[in-house]
Amino acid sequence: MKIAIHNSKTGFHPHWIAYCAEKQIPFKLVDCYADDLIDQLRGCQALMWHHGQQNPKDLAIAKQILFALEHTGLQVFPNFNTAWHFDDKLGQKYLFERLGLPFVPTYAFYEKETALSWAKSTTYPKVFKLRGGAGSSNVKLVYTQKQAIQIIKKAFGSGFSNYNAWDSLKERWYKFRKGKASIHEPIKGLLRFFQAPPFAKALGKEYHYVYFQDFIPKNEFDLRIIVIGNKAFGLKRLVRDGDFRASGSGVFEYDLSKHQDVIQIAFTASSNLNANCAAFDFIYDSKLKPLIVEVSYGFGTKGSSKCPGYWDRELNWHEGKFNPQGWMVEIVNNKIT
Ligand SMILES: Nc1ncnc2c1ncn2[C@@H]1O[C@H](COP(=O)(O)OP(=O)(O)O)[C@@H](O)[C@H]1O
Ligand SMILES: [Mg+2]
């Protein structure tokens, strides 16, 4: 019984490989981009692949390969229920609404006229987002009806790029000033004015839909709660100075003792989603009710690897170091042995 692991030195892959080696779980490295992938998988019962939202090769094919393999009986991580909505806030809207999960009120339109008449009758501010994106890059506050109308016209006109060179430069400069990035970051940001990153080219233009949410004010942080199987851990991500957006700020806090209710909601939501691995973002509304912002099977490990412990489903706290990528391997291994 062998687990195939995509041969990569980035993301979860090295952790999976190290865990299998340490626990003597049989594994084989495969190249998921190779034309003979199906031959490479011979003798394997599972495939683990940490595909990303900014890798043009992954964007081109990762989900389809994994779904095709799962369709034909292989165990995969992430599986369909875990990842079909990865980096797709539009798809998630319908999923959360249908499951009745506490979700930030969200509006999506596929017809210009319907969007315009909504914009003329709703209240402001609202939050405008593209369906994909990370680190708050495609998330903007819309203060007025006039701005919303401009956005709608663009969404149904020339469309939006997945990469905004100006916003990205501002973000890189902010990170540099905060000591979270070297001077190379803003320099790279300047060069990006002349050439968009490959992932943005792979994604093409965001066109013929528009996505808004109610703006939930006064959140000084969001809560990122990661549920893997029957275990959960999490952290606070503080918003940037003078901004409402936490994702990508790089500033973390770890005391979640006052947020047990959110851990419980995350466990319930992950069961409802039938997900093996789900990182939820939460914010609080004015009545202090936690609301889901989005979900993602993949998550950054810079902040989350420093979490001081985890909860089980009975909300017992387990203090000390733990290995979330090892839990992922165990989930897959339990299915094939
Ligand atoms: N509707 C909202 N109201 C208030 N703050 C929000 C809202 N949606 C997102 N945010 C803030 O913006 C950040 C980025 O939004 P998110 O949708 O998670 O985008 P990303 O995919 O870039 O992480 C969140 O971490 C949260 O702090
Ligand atoms: Mg987010």
Short mmCIF file of C-alpha atoms and ligand atoms in Angstrom, two decimals:
data_model
loop_
_atom_site.label_atom_id
_atom_site.label_comp_id
_atom_site.label_asym_id
_atom_site.label_seq_id
_atom_site.Cartn_x
_atom_site.Cartn_y
_atom_site.Cartn_z
CA MET A 1 0.00 0.00 0.00
CA LYS A 2 1.89 3.00 -1.25
CA ILE A 3 1.23 6.74 -1.18
CA ALA A 4 2.42 8.76 -4.16
CA ILE A 5 3.60 12.27 -3.25
CA HIS A 6 4.20 15.01 -5.82
CA ASN A 7 7.94 15.62 -5.95
CA SER A 8 8.27 19.21 -4.83
CA LYS A 9 10.41 21.04 -2.32
CA THR A 10 7.70 23.58 -1.53
CA GLY A 11 4.45 23.70 0.48
CA PHE A 12 3.33 20.62 2.40
CA HIS A 13 5.34 18.19 0.23
CA PRO A 14 8.65 18.09 2.19
CA HIS A 15 6.69 17.64 5.43
CA TRP A 16 4.69 14.74 3.97
CA ILE A 17 7.88 13.10 2.71
CA ALA A 18 9.66 13.54 6.04
CA TYR A 19 6.66 12.15 7.95
CA CYS A 20 6.38 9.06 5.72
CA ALA A 21 10.13 8.45 6.03
CA GLU A 22 10.03 8.82 9.83
CA LYS A 23 6.97 6.59 10.29
CA GLN A 24 8.10 4.09 7.64
CA ILE A 25 4.96 4.62 5.59
CA PRO A 26 5.70 3.38 2.05
CA PHE A 27 5.71 6.25 -0.45
CA LYS A 28 6.88 7.07 -3.94
CA LEU A 29 7.75 10.46 -5.41
CA VAL A 30 5.96 11.23 -8.67
CA ASP A 31 5.92 14.14 -11.09
CA CYS A 32 2.30 15.23 -11.47
CA TYR A 33 3.15 17.33 -14.53
CA ALA A 34 4.65 14.40 -16.45
CA ASP A 35 2.68 12.96 -19.34
CA ASP A 36 3.20 9.45 -17.96
CA LEU A 37 1.74 10.26 -14.52
CA ILE A 38 -0.72 7.37 -14.75
CA ASP A 39 2.18 4.93 -15.34
CA GLN A 40 4.09 6.47 -12.44
CA LEU A 41 1.10 5.85 -10.17
CA ARG A 42 1.09 2.12 -10.83
CA GLY A 43 1.29 0.29 -7.49
CA CYS A 44 0.10 3.35 -5.55
CA GLN A 45 -3.27 3.61 -3.81
CA ALA A 46 -3.14 7.33 -3.12
CA LEU A 47 -1.70 10.63 -4.35
CA MET A 48 -0.94 13.71 -2.25
CA TRP A 49 -0.39 17.01 -4.05
CA HIS A 50 -0.33 20.44 -2.43
CA HIS A 51 -1.38 22.40 -5.48
CA GLY A 52 -1.33 26.16 -5.17
CA GLN A 53 -3.32 29.13 -6.35
CA GLN A 54 -0.35 31.01 -7.76
CA ASN A 55 1.37 28.22 -9.66
CA PRO A 56 0.39 28.44 -13.35
CA LYS A 57 0.97 24.71 -13.89
CA ASP A 58 -1.28 23.83 -10.95
CA LEU A 59 -3.92 26.29 -12.13
CA ALA A 60 -3.86 24.67 -15.56
CA ILE A 61 -4.48 21.11 -14.41
CA ALA A 62 -4.11 20.13 -10.73
CA LYS A 63 -7.80 19.96 -9.81
CA GLN A 64 -8.72 18.06 -12.97
CA ILE A 65 -5.98 15.47 -12.48
CA LEU A 66 -6.94 14.90 -8.85
CA PHE A 67 -10.66 14.66 -9.65
CA ALA A 68 -9.98 12.23 -12.54
CA LEU A 69 -7.90 10.02 -10.23
CA GLU A 70 -10.50 10.12 -7.46
CA HIS A 71 -13.23 9.40 -9.99
CA THR A 72 -11.38 6.22 -10.90
CA GLY A 73 -10.84 4.95 -7.38
CA LEU A 74 -7.55 6.44 -6.17
CA GLN A 75 -7.48 8.16 -2.77
CA VAL A 76 -6.28 11.72 -3.23
CA PHE A 77 -5.34 14.60 -0.99
CA PRO A 78 -6.96 17.04 -1.33
CA ASN A 79 -10.07 15.15 -2.44
CA PHE A 80 -13.03 16.57 -4.36
CA ASN A 81 -15.12 17.67 -1.38
CA THR A 82 -12.07 19.32 0.15
CA ALA A 83 -10.84 21.21 -2.90
CA TRP A 84 -13.44 21.80 -5.62
CA HIS A 85 -14.10 25.27 -4.17
CA PHE A 86 -10.44 26.08 -3.46
CA ASP A 87 -9.68 29.68 -4.49
CA ASP A 88 -13.27 30.11 -5.68
CA LYS A 89 -15.23 32.46 -3.43
CA LEU A 90 -18.14 32.39 -5.88
CA GLY A 91 -18.62 28.64 -5.56
CA GLN A 92 -18.24 28.91 -1.79
CA LYS A 93 -21.14 31.40 -1.55
CA TYR A 94 -23.62 28.81 -2.77
CA LEU A 95 -22.08 26.07 -0.64
CA PHE A 96 -22.21 28.08 2.60
CA GLU A 97 -25.70 29.42 1.89
CA ARG A 98 -27.05 25.97 1.08
CA LEU A 99 -25.46 24.46 4.20
CA GLY A 100 -26.89 27.29 6.31
CA LEU A 101 -23.46 28.15 7.72
CA PRO A 102 -22.91 31.57 9.31
CA PHE A 103 -21.47 33.41 6.31
CA VAL A 104 -20.91 37.11 5.60
CA PRO A 105 -23.92 38.31 3.52
CA THR A 106 -22.70 38.00 -0.06
CA TYR A 107 -24.12 39.15 -3.40
CA ALA A 108 -23.14 37.75 -6.79
CA PHE A 109 -24.38 38.87 -10.20
CA TYR A 110 -23.90 37.57 -13.71
CA GLU A 111 -26.05 40.19 -15.45
CA LYS A 112 -24.97 43.83 -15.64
CA GLU A 113 -28.46 45.29 -15.34
CA THR A 114 -29.31 43.23 -12.24
CA ALA A 115 -26.01 44.25 -10.63
CA LEU A 116 -26.59 47.92 -11.43
CA SER A 117 -30.08 48.00 -10.00
CA TRP A 118 -28.81 46.26 -6.84
CA ALA A 119 -25.98 48.84 -6.57
CA LYS A 120 -28.56 51.65 -6.81
CA SER A 121 -30.71 50.28 -4.00
CA THR A 122 -28.19 48.89 -1.48
CA THR A 123 -26.29 50.55 1.36
CA TYR A 124 -22.58 51.34 1.54
CA PRO A 125 -19.79 50.59 2.23
CA LYS A 126 -19.56 47.15 0.64
CA VAL A 127 -16.58 44.89 0.03
CA PHE A 128 -15.73 43.99 -3.57
CA LYS A 129 -13.76 40.80 -4.29
CA LEU A 130 -12.61 38.73 -7.22
CA ARG A 131 -13.47 35.05 -6.93
CA GLY A 132 -9.81 34.11 -6.38
CA GLY A 133 -6.78 35.61 -4.71
CA ALA A 134 -4.69 35.43 -1.57
CA GLY A 135 -3.29 37.76 1.06
CA SER A 136 -6.18 40.26 0.59
CA SER A 137 -4.86 41.13 -2.88
CA ASN A 138 -8.25 41.10 -4.60
CA VAL A 139 -10.32 42.55 -1.76
CA LYS A 140 -11.38 46.22 -1.76
CA LEU A 141 -13.68 48.52 0.18
CA VAL A 142 -16.34 50.26 -1.92
CA TYR A 143 -17.49 53.47 -0.25
CA THR A 144 -20.09 54.80 -2.67
CA GLN A 145 -22.71 53.79 -5.20
CA LYS A 146 -20.66 55.59 -7.88
CA GLN A 147 -17.63 53.35 -7.16
CA ALA A 148 -19.80 50.23 -7.20
CA ILE A 149 -21.24 51.22 -10.58
CA GLN A 150 -17.72 51.74 -11.99
CA ILE A 151 -16.72 48.29 -10.74
CA ILE A 152 -19.81 46.68 -12.27
CA LYS A 153 -19.19 48.36 -15.62
CA LYS A 154 -15.63 47.09 -15.62
CA ALA A 155 -16.66 43.57 -14.56
CA PHE A 156 -19.01 43.40 -17.55
CA GLY A 157 -16.67 45.40 -19.81
CA SER A 158 -12.90 44.93 -19.97
CA GLY A 159 -12.85 42.69 -16.87
CA PHE A 160 -10.36 42.62 -13.99
CA SER A 161 -6.83 41.26 -13.98
CA ASN A 162 -5.92 38.90 -11.14
CA TYR A 163 -2.85 41.04 -10.55
CA ASN A 164 -2.94 44.75 -9.83
CA ALA A 165 0.65 46.05 -10.13
CA TRP A 166 -0.08 49.25 -8.21
CA ASP A 167 -1.81 47.52 -5.28
CA SER A 168 0.92 44.92 -5.22
CA LEU A 169 3.65 47.57 -5.10
CA LYS A 170 1.87 49.30 -2.19
CA GLU A 171 1.65 45.97 -0.34
CA ARG A 172 5.33 45.15 -0.99
CA TRP A 173 6.37 48.62 0.19
CA TYR A 174 4.25 48.17 3.37
CA LYS A 175 5.92 44.81 4.06
CA PHE A 176 9.37 46.31 3.48
CA ARG A 177 8.64 49.23 5.85
CA LYS A 178 7.41 46.79 8.50
CA GLY A 179 10.63 44.80 8.20
CA LYS A 180 8.70 41.78 6.84
CA ALA A 181 10.37 41.84 3.42
CA SER A 182 13.69 42.89 1.93
CA ILE A 183 14.14 45.78 -0.51
CA HIS A 184 13.96 43.20 -3.30
CA GLU A 185 10.19 42.99 -2.81
CA PRO A 186 9.34 46.59 -3.84
CA ILE A 187 11.90 46.34 -6.66
CA LYS A 188 10.18 43.19 -7.92
CA GLY A 189 6.88 45.05 -7.59
CA LEU A 190 8.18 47.81 -9.90
CA LEU A 191 9.31 45.27 -12.51
CA ARG A 192 5.85 43.71 -12.37
CA PHE A 193 4.44 46.87 -14.00
CA PHE A 194 6.09 45.62 -17.21
CA GLN A 195 5.29 41.94 -16.90
CA ALA A 196 2.37 40.38 -15.03
CA PRO A 197 3.21 37.24 -12.99
CA PRO A 198 2.63 33.91 -14.78
CA PHE A 199 -0.30 32.93 -12.52
CA ALA A 200 -2.22 36.08 -13.55
CA LYS A 201 -1.65 35.24 -17.22
CA ALA A 202 -2.79 31.68 -16.59
CA LEU A 203 -6.00 32.89 -14.94
CA GLY A 204 -6.80 35.47 -17.61
CA LYS A 205 -9.37 38.18 -16.99
CA GLU A 206 -12.11 38.01 -14.38
CA TYR A 207 -15.11 38.82 -16.47
CA HIS A 208 -18.91 38.64 -16.47
CA TYR A 209 -19.52 38.32 -12.78
CA VAL A 210 -19.32 40.65 -9.84
CA TYR A 211 -19.04 39.72 -6.15
CA PHE A 212 -19.77 41.99 -3.18
CA GLN A 213 -20.15 41.43 0.54
CA ASP A 214 -21.57 43.52 3.35
CA PHE A 215 -18.71 45.33 5.03
CA ILE A 216 -18.41 44.04 8.59
CA PRO A 217 -16.70 46.93 10.41
CA LYS A 218 -14.46 47.18 13.49
CA ASN A 219 -12.67 43.85 13.16
CA GLU A 220 -9.11 44.30 14.35
CA PHE A 221 -8.22 40.75 13.32
CA ASP A 222 -9.63 37.77 11.55
CA LEU A 223 -9.49 34.25 12.97
CA ARG A 224 -7.93 31.57 10.83
CA ILE A 225 -9.14 28.19 12.11
CA ILE A 226 -7.72 25.10 10.45
CA VAL A 227 -9.57 21.80 10.82
CA ILE A 228 -7.79 18.62 9.76
CA GLY A 229 -9.85 15.51 10.44
CA ASN A 230 -10.78 15.61 14.14
CA LYS A 231 -8.28 18.26 15.17
CA ALA A 232 -8.30 22.04 14.92
CA PHE A 233 -5.87 24.83 15.58
CA GLY A 234 -5.83 28.48 14.80
CA LEU A 235 -4.54 31.99 15.17
CA LYS A 236 -5.50 35.62 15.01
CA ARG A 237 -4.25 37.62 12.07
CA LEU A 238 -4.18 41.32 12.86
CA VAL A 239 -5.35 43.83 10.26
CA ARG A 240 -2.82 46.08 8.55
CA ASP A 241 -2.39 49.65 9.95
CA GLY A 242 -5.31 51.83 8.83
CA ASP A 243 -6.88 48.95 6.90
CA PHE A 244 -9.67 46.42 7.44
CA ARG A 245 -7.86 43.47 5.87
CA ALA A 246 -6.01 40.85 7.92
CA SER A 247 -5.13 38.13 5.42
CA GLY A 248 -1.48 38.49 4.40
CA SER A 249 -0.63 41.05 7.12
CA GLY A 250 1.94 38.67 8.57
CA VAL A 251 1.11 39.75 12.16
CA PHE A 252 -0.19 36.91 14.32
CA GLU A 253 -1.44 36.28 17.85
CA TYR A 254 -2.10 32.87 19.35
CA ASP A 255 -4.34 33.19 22.40
CA LEU A 256 -7.74 31.91 21.22
CA SER A 257 -9.05 31.03 24.68
CA LYS A 258 -11.92 33.55 24.26
CA HIS A 259 -12.91 32.16 20.86
CA GLN A 260 -13.92 28.55 21.61
CA ASP A 261 -17.30 29.17 19.96
CA VAL A 262 -15.50 29.74 16.68
CA ILE A 263 -13.55 26.48 17.01
CA GLN A 264 -16.87 24.67 17.45
CA ILE A 265 -18.36 26.35 14.35
CA ALA A 266 -15.24 25.45 12.34
CA PHE A 267 -15.57 21.76 13.35
CA THR A 268 -19.26 21.76 12.37
CA ALA A 269 -18.58 23.56 9.08
CA SER A 270 -15.78 21.16 8.15
CA SER A 271 -18.11 18.19 8.81
CA ASN A 272 -20.86 19.80 6.72
CA LEU A 273 -18.39 20.38 3.92
CA ASN A 274 -17.15 16.82 4.30
CA ALA A 275 -13.63 18.22 4.02
CA ASN A 276 -10.40 16.50 5.07
CA CYS A 277 -8.70 19.81 5.57
CA ALA A 278 -10.31 23.24 5.79
CA ALA A 279 -8.82 26.59 6.82
CA PHE A 280 -11.67 28.99 7.61
CA ASP A 281 -11.40 32.78 7.95
CA PHE A 282 -13.81 34.28 10.48
CA ILE A 283 -14.75 37.84 11.41
CA TYR A 284 -17.28 39.09 14.00
CA ASP A 285 -20.41 41.07 13.18
CA SER A 286 -21.69 43.96 15.35
CA LYS A 287 -23.48 41.47 17.64
CA LEU A 288 -20.23 39.51 18.05
CA LYS A 289 -21.56 36.63 15.98
CA PRO A 290 -18.70 34.90 14.13
CA LEU A 291 -19.14 34.80 10.35
CA ILE A 292 -17.19 32.76 7.82
CA VAL A 293 -15.41 34.84 5.17
CA GLU A 294 -14.00 32.00 3.08
CA VAL A 295 -12.45 28.51 3.22
CA SER A 296 -9.27 27.13 1.75
CA TYR A 297 -7.78 23.64 1.91
CA GLY A 298 -4.24 25.05 1.52
CA PHE A 299 -2.84 27.42 4.11
CA GLY A 300 0.36 29.29 4.90
CA THR A 301 2.53 27.68 7.53
CA LYS A 302 4.57 30.73 8.56
CA GLY A 303 2.08 31.76 11.26
CA SER A 304 0.21 28.51 11.82
CA SER A 305 3.35 26.45 12.52
CA LYS A 306 3.79 28.43 15.74
CA CYS A 307 0.39 27.52 17.22
CA PRO A 308 0.97 26.32 20.80
CA GLY A 309 -1.48 23.40 20.64
CA TYR A 310 -4.70 22.08 19.14
CA TRP A 311 -8.27 21.13 20.02
CA ASP A 312 -10.00 17.80 19.46
CA ARG A 313 -13.70 17.51 18.56
CA GLU A 314 -14.70 17.51 22.24
CA LEU A 315 -12.86 20.83 22.48
CA ASN A 316 -10.17 19.40 24.73
CA TRP A 317 -6.99 21.42 24.38
CA HIS A 318 -3.75 19.56 23.62
CA GLU A 319 -0.79 21.74 24.49
CA GLY A 320 2.50 21.29 22.66
CA LYS A 321 4.03 20.79 19.27
CA PHE A 322 2.11 18.91 16.58
CA ASN A 323 2.48 18.02 12.94
CA PRO A 324 -0.54 19.02 10.78
CA GLN A 325 1.02 17.63 7.59
CA GLY A 326 1.48 14.33 9.44
CA TRP A 327 -2.27 14.37 10.23
CA MET A 328 -2.94 14.72 6.49
CA VAL A 329 -0.77 11.69 5.74
CA GLU A 330 -2.58 9.71 8.47
CA ILE A 331 -5.98 10.58 6.95
CA VAL A 332 -4.86 9.21 3.57
CA ASN A 333 -3.01 6.22 5.02
CA ASN A 334 -6.03 5.17 7.09
CA LYS A 335 -8.10 5.00 3.91
CA ILE A 336 -5.74 2.64 2.10
CA THR A 337 -4.61 0.31 4.88
N1 LIG B 1 -16.99 41.39 4.24
C1 LIG B 1 -15.93 41.76 4.97
N2 LIG B 1 -16.04 42.71 5.93
C2 LIG B 1 -14.95 43.08 6.66
N3 LIG B 1 -13.73 42.57 6.49
C3 LIG B 1 -13.55 41.63 5.54
C4 LIG B 1 -14.64 41.17 4.74
N4 LIG B 1 -14.18 40.23 3.89
C5 LIG B 1 -12.86 40.12 4.13
N5 LIG B 1 -12.46 40.94 5.13
C6 LIG B 1 -11.09 41.10 5.62
O1 LIG B 1 -10.25 41.08 4.46
C7 LIG B 1 -9.33 40.01 4.52
C8 LIG B 1 -9.18 39.35 3.14
O2 LIG B 1 -10.42 38.81 2.69
P1 LIG B 1 -10.55 37.36 2.11
O3 LIG B 1 -11.90 37.27 1.48
O4 LIG B 1 -10.23 36.36 3.15
O5 LIG B 1 -9.49 37.38 0.94
P2 LIG B 1 -8.14 36.52 0.69
O6 LIG B 1 -8.59 35.39 -0.17
O7 LIG B 1 -7.22 37.44 -0.02
O8 LIG B 1 -7.64 36.05 2.02
C9 LIG B 1 -9.85 39.07 5.57
O9 LIG B 1 -8.76 38.42 6.18
C10 LIG B 1 -10.62 39.98 6.52
O10 LIG B 1 -9.73 40.53 7.48
MG MG B 2 -8.75 34.90 3.37
#
